[in-house]
XYZ file of C-alpha atoms in Angstrom:
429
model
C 70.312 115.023 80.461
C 72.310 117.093 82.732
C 73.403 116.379 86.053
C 73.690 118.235 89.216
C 77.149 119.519 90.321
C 76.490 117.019 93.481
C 75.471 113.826 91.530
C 79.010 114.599 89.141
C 80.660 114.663 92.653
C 79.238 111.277 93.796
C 80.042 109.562 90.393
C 83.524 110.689 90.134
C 84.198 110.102 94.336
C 83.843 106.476 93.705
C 81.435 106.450 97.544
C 79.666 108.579 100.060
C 80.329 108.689 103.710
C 81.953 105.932 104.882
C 81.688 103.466 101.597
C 85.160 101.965 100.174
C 86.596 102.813 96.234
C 85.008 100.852 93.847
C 87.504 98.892 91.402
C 87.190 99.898 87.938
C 87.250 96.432 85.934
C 83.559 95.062 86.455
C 83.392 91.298 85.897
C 81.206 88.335 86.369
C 81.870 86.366 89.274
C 82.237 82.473 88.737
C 80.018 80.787 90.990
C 83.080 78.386 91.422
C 85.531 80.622 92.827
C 85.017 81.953 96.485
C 82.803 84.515 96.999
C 83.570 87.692 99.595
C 80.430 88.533 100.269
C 80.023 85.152 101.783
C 80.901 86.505 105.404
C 83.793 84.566 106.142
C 86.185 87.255 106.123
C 89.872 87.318 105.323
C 93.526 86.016 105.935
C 95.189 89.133 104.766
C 94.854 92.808 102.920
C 97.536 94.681 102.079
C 97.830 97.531 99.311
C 100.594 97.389 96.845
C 102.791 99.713 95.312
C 100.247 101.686 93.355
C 97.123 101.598 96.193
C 95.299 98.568 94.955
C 94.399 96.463 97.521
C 94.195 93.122 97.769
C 91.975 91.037 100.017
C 93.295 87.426 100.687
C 91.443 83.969 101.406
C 92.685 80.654 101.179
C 94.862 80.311 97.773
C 92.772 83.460 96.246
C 92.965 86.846 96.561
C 90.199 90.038 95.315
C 91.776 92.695 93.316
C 90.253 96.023 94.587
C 86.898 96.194 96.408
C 84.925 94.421 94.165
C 84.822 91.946 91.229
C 85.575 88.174 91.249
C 88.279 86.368 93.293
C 91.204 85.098 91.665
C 94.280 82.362 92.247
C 96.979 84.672 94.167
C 99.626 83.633 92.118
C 97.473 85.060 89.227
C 99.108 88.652 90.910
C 101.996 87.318 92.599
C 103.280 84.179 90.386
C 105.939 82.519 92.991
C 103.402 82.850 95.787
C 101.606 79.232 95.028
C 103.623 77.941 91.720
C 107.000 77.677 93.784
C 106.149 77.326 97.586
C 102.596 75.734 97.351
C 101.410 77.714 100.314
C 97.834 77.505 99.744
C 97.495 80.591 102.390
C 98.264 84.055 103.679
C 98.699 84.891 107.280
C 99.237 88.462 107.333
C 100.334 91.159 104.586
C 101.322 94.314 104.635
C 103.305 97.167 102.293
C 106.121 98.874 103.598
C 106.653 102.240 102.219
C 109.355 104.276 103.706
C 112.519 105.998 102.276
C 114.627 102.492 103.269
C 112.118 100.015 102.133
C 109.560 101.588 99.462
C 106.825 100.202 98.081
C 107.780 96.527 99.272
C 105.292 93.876 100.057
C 105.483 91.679 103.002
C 103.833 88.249 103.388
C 103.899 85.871 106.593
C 103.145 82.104 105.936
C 103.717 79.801 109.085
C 107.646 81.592 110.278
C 108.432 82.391 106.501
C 108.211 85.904 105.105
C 108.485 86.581 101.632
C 109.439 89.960 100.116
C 108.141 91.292 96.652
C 108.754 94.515 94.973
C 106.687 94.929 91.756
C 104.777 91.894 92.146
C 108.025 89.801 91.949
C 109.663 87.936 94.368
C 112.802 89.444 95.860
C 116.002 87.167 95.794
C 116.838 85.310 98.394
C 113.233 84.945 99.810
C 111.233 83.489 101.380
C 113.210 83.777 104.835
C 112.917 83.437 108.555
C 110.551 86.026 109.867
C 112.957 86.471 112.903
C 115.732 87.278 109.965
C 114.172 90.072 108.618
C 111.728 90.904 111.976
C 113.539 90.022 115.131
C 111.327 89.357 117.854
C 108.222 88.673 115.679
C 106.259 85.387 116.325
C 105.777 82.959 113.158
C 101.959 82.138 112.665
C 100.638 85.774 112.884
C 97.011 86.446 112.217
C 97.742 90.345 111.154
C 100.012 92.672 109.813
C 99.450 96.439 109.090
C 102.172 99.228 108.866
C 102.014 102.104 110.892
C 103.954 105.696 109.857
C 105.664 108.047 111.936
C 102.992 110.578 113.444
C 100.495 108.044 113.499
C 102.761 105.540 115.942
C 105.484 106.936 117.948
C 107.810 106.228 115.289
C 107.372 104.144 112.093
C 106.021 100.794 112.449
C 104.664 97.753 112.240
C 101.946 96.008 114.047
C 101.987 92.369 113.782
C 98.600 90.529 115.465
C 98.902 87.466 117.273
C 95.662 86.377 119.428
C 94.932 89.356 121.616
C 99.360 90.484 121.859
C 100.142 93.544 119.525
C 103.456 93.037 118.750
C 104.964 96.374 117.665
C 107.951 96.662 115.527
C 109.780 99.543 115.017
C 111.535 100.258 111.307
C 114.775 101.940 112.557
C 115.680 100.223 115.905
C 114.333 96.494 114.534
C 113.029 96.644 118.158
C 109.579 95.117 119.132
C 107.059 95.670 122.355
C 104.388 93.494 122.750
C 101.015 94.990 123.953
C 97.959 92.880 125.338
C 95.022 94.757 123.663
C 92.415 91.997 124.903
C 89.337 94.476 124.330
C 89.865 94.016 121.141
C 88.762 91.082 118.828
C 91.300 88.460 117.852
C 91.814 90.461 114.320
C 92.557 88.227 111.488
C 93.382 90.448 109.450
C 94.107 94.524 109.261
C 93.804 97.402 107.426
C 95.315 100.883 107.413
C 92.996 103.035 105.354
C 93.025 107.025 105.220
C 94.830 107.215 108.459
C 92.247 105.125 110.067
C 92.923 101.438 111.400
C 91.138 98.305 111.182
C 90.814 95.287 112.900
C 88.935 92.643 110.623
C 87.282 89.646 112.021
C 85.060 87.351 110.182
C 82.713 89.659 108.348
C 83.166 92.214 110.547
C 85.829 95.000 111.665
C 86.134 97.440 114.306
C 88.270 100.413 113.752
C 91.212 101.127 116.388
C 93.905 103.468 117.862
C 97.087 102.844 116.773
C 98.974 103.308 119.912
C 96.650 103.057 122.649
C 94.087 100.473 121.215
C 91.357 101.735 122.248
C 88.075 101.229 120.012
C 87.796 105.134 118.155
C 85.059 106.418 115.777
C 81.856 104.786 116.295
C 79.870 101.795 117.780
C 81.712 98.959 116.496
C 81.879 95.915 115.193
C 80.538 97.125 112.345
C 79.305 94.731 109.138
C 82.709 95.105 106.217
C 79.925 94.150 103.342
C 78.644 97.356 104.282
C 81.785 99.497 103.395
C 84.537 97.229 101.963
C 83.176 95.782 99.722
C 80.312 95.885 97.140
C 77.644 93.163 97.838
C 73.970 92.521 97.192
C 71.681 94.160 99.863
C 74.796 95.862 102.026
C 76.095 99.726 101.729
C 75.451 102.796 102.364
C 76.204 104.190 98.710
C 74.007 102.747 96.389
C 75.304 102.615 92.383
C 78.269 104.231 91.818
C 80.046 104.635 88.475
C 83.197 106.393 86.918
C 82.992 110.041 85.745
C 84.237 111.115 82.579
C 87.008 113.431 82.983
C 84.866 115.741 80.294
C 82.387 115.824 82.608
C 84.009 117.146 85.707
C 82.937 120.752 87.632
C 84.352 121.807 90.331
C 84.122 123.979 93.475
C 87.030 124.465 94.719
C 90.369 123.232 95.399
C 93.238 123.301 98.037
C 96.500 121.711 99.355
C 96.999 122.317 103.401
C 100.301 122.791 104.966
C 100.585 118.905 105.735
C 99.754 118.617 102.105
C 96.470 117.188 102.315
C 95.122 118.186 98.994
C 91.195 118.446 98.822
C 88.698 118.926 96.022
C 85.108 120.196 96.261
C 81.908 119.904 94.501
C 78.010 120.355 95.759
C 77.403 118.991 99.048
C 80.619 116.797 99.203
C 85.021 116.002 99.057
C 87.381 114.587 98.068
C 91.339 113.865 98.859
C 93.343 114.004 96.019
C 96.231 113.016 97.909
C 95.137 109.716 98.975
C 95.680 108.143 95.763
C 97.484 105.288 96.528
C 94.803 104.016 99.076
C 92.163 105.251 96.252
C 89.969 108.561 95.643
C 87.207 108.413 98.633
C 84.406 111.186 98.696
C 82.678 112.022 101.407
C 80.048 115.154 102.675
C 81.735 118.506 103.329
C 80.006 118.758 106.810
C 82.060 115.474 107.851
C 85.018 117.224 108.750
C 83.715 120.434 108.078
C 80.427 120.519 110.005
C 78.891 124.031 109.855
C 79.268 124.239 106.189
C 76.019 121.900 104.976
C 75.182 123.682 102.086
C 79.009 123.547 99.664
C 81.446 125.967 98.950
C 82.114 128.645 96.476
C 86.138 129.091 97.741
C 88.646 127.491 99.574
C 91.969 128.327 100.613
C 94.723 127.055 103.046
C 97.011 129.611 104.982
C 99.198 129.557 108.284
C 97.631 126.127 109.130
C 94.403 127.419 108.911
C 91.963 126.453 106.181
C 89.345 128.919 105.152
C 85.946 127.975 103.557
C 83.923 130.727 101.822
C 80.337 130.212 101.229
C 78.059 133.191 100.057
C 79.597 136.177 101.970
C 80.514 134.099 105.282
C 84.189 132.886 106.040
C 85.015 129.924 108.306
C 88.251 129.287 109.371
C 89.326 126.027 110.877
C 92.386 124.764 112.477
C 93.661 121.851 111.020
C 96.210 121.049 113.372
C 92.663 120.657 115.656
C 91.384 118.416 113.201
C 89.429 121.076 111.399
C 88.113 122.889 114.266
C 86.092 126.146 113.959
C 88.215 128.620 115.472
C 85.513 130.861 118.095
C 83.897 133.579 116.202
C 83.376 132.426 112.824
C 82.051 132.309 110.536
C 82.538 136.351 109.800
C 81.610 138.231 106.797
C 84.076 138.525 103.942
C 84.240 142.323 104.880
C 84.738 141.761 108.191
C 87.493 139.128 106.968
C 88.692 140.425 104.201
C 87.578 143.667 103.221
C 85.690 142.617 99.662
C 82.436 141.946 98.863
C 80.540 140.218 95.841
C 80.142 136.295 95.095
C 83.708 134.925 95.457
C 84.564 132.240 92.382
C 88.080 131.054 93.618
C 90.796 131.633 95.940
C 94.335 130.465 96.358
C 97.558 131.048 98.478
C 100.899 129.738 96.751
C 103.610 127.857 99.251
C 105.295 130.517 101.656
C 103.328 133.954 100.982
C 100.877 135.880 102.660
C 98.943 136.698 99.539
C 95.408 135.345 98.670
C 94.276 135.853 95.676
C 90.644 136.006 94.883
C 88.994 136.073 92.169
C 85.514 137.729 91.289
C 83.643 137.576 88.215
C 86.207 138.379 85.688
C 88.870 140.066 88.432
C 91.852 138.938 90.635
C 92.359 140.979 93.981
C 95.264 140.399 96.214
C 95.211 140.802 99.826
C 97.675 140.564 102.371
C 96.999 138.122 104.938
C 99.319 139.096 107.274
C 98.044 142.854 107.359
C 95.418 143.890 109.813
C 93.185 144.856 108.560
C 92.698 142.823 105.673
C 92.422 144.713 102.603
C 92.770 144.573 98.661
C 96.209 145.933 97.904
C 95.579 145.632 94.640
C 93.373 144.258 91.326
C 93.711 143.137 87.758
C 91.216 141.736 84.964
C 91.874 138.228 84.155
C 91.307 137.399 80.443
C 88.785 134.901 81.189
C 85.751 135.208 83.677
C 83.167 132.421 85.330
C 85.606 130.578 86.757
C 84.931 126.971 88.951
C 88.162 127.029 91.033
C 91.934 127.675 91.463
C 95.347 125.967 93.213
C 98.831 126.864 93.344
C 101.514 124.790 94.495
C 105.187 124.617 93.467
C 104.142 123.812 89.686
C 102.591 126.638 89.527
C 98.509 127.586 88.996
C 96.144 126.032 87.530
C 92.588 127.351 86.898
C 89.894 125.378 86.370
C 86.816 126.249 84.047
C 84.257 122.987 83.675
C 86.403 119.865 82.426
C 89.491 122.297 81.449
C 92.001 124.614 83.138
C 94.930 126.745 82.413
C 98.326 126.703 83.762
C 100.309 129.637 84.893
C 103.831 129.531 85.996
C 103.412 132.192 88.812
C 100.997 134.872 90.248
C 102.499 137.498 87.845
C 102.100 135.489 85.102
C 98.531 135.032 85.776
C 97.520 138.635 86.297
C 99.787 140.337 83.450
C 98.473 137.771 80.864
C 95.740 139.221 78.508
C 95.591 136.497 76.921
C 94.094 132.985 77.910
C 97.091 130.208 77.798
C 95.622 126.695 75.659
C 93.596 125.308 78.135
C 94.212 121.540 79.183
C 91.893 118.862 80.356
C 91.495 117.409 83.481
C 92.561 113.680 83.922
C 92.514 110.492 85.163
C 95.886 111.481 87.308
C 94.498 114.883 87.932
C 90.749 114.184 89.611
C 90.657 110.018 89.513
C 88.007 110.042 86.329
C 87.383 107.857 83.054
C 89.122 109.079 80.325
């Protein structure tokens, strides 16, 4: 049976709005171990090097957001077989160009440093050795990057003080955030913050602490976690990569990089906190109906749908600039069902392509126009990208790599196409 462009989305996004990845190792749970969905909540979460995260309780930890609970020192072995801890206060990774990838975990005034699931030497320490002015017998931990904080940080929870750590200085401020709950654990997840307590969480600013994006506290089995009679997604499963079709495709100039399919997203970029999907109109909310063509220029990203154009501004958190949408002619002088579009790094020129043509225009030009057209040796094309590899054009489960835009529109003959993969789009070989 074949399925819808939208429904491929959905299985390959791993969640719709607002649900968490789903883990791909399905197991049975062992009605001895502890079970997450009990409402009790957590000690710790923290990602590790590769964006797996790992939800901690008691001497056990869940791998990924679902499947069974596990001993801790089943994923870190000196955790419990050396030091007997029994428990996590607070976790978090560090990734930064001093300290990459490293894992931090707080037990009582230890911390304990691991890099590849191993222990680094010399550890556990002090906290105040390797975090001056942090308190011993934290409830939470969560690192916070430059852009997002002032400058790159961590916060480290105790009761209702915020105790805020910066990387470079080793300097802490303490903030009183007492409108929020007493978090016992937090979460950093697509730029968004959380503040977990029991079985709930209520998501948070940063800097200011104020309570952002919704009515909160909201219910975590309902969006971290898979559980019996909770969510908002329903049965989810893993796409085969020979079953993907896309829309379209773009990188933005912060190099957010976005897929599209039916009705619904994706950020390919976000990798190492998972592949989440989510409906176009989320950030996008005039466009309810998909795409046929995106493309990213001058911190601007442009959406084509039928013959109408919206531009937003992403430094406005995709805002739709006043006037749009416009017609392509009015925008950009063609007409005719657009298949694809992109803009390589640091040029003017779109290229879009139509049926079985490529037409450049000059975005810098007013007006817009084609200055000039080729036949590709291919036609009925799903989407396009170029970044500083090169281009790649997609075609169902397949696409075909060109080294440059000349290389693309002088070819008369197709390159070997290649198949999209798990590294690519996130999907089951």
């Amino acid at each position: 049976m074949a399925l819808s462009t939208t429904t491929l989305f959905l299985c390959l996004a791993l969640a719709l709005t607002n649900a968490a990845p789903v883990n791909h190792d399905a197991a049975v749970d062992d009605a001895s171990l502890p079970d997450r969905c009990d409402g009790i909540g957590f000690d710790a979460i923290t990602p590790d090097e590769n964006g797996t995260y790992f939800f901690f309780r008691g001497s056990h930890l869940w791998k990924g957001f679902r499947g069974p609970a596990q001993l801790s020192n089943e994923s870190f072995q000196q955790l419990d077989d050396i030091h007997n801890i029994g428990h996590v206060d607070a976790a978090f990774r560090m990734h930064n160009l001093t300290h990459n990838d490293y894992m931090y975990f707080f037990v009582d005034d230890k911390v304990f440093s691991y890099y590849g699931h191993a222990l680094e030497k010399g550890y556990p320490k002090d906290i105040q050795q390797d975090f001056p002015g942090v308190p011993s017998h934290l409830d939470a931990a969560v690192e916070c990057p430059k852009g997002e904080c002032m400058a790159d940080s961590v916060l480290f929870f105790k009761g209702h003080d915020v105790h805020v750590y910066d990387i470079a200085t080793m300097t802490v401020k303490t903030k009183t955030w007492s409108h929020l709950p007493v978090c016992t654990s937090a979460l950093r997840w697509l730029e968004h913050y959380y503040c977990f307590h029991g079985n709930n969480f209520t998501r948070f600013h940063p800097v200011l602490g104020q309570v952002s994006g919704g009515v909160y506290p909201k219910d975590a089995r309902d969006y971290f976690m898979k559980c019996p009679n909770h969510g908002h997604g329903g049965h989810h499963t893993f796409l085969n990569c020979s079953d993907i079709k896309i829309d379209a495709i773009t990188t933005d100039d912060a190099g957010k990089s976005y897929v599209f399919a039916g009705t619904n997203y994706m950020r390919l970029d976000t990798r190492r906190e998972g592949l989440h999907g989510f409906p176009i109109a989320r950030s996008w909310k005039e466009v309810t109906n998909g795409v046929d063509a995106v493309f990213s220029y001058s911190d601007n990203m442009y959406l084509i749908k039928d013959d109408q154009v919206y531009i937003y501004n992403a430094a406005a958190q995709y805002t739709l600039i006043e006037g749009y949408p416009k017609t392509l002619k009015e925008e950009l002088g063609i007409e005719g069902h657009v298949d694809a579009a992109f803009v390589c790094p640091n040029d003017d020129t779109v290229y879009i392509i139509i049926g079985g043509t490529i037409r450049a225009i000059d975005l810098s030009a007013t007006p817009r126009v084609v200055t000039q057209e080729w036949t590709l040796p291919f036609s009925h094309i799903d989407a396009a990208e170029c970044n500083a590899e090169g281009i790649n054009v997609f075609k169902g489960a397949t696409y075909y790599h060109y080294e440059s835009p000349m290389t693309l529109v002088t070819s008369r003959i197709a390159p070997k196409p290649q198949h999209v993969d798990t590294a690519m789009m996130g999907c089951k070989k």
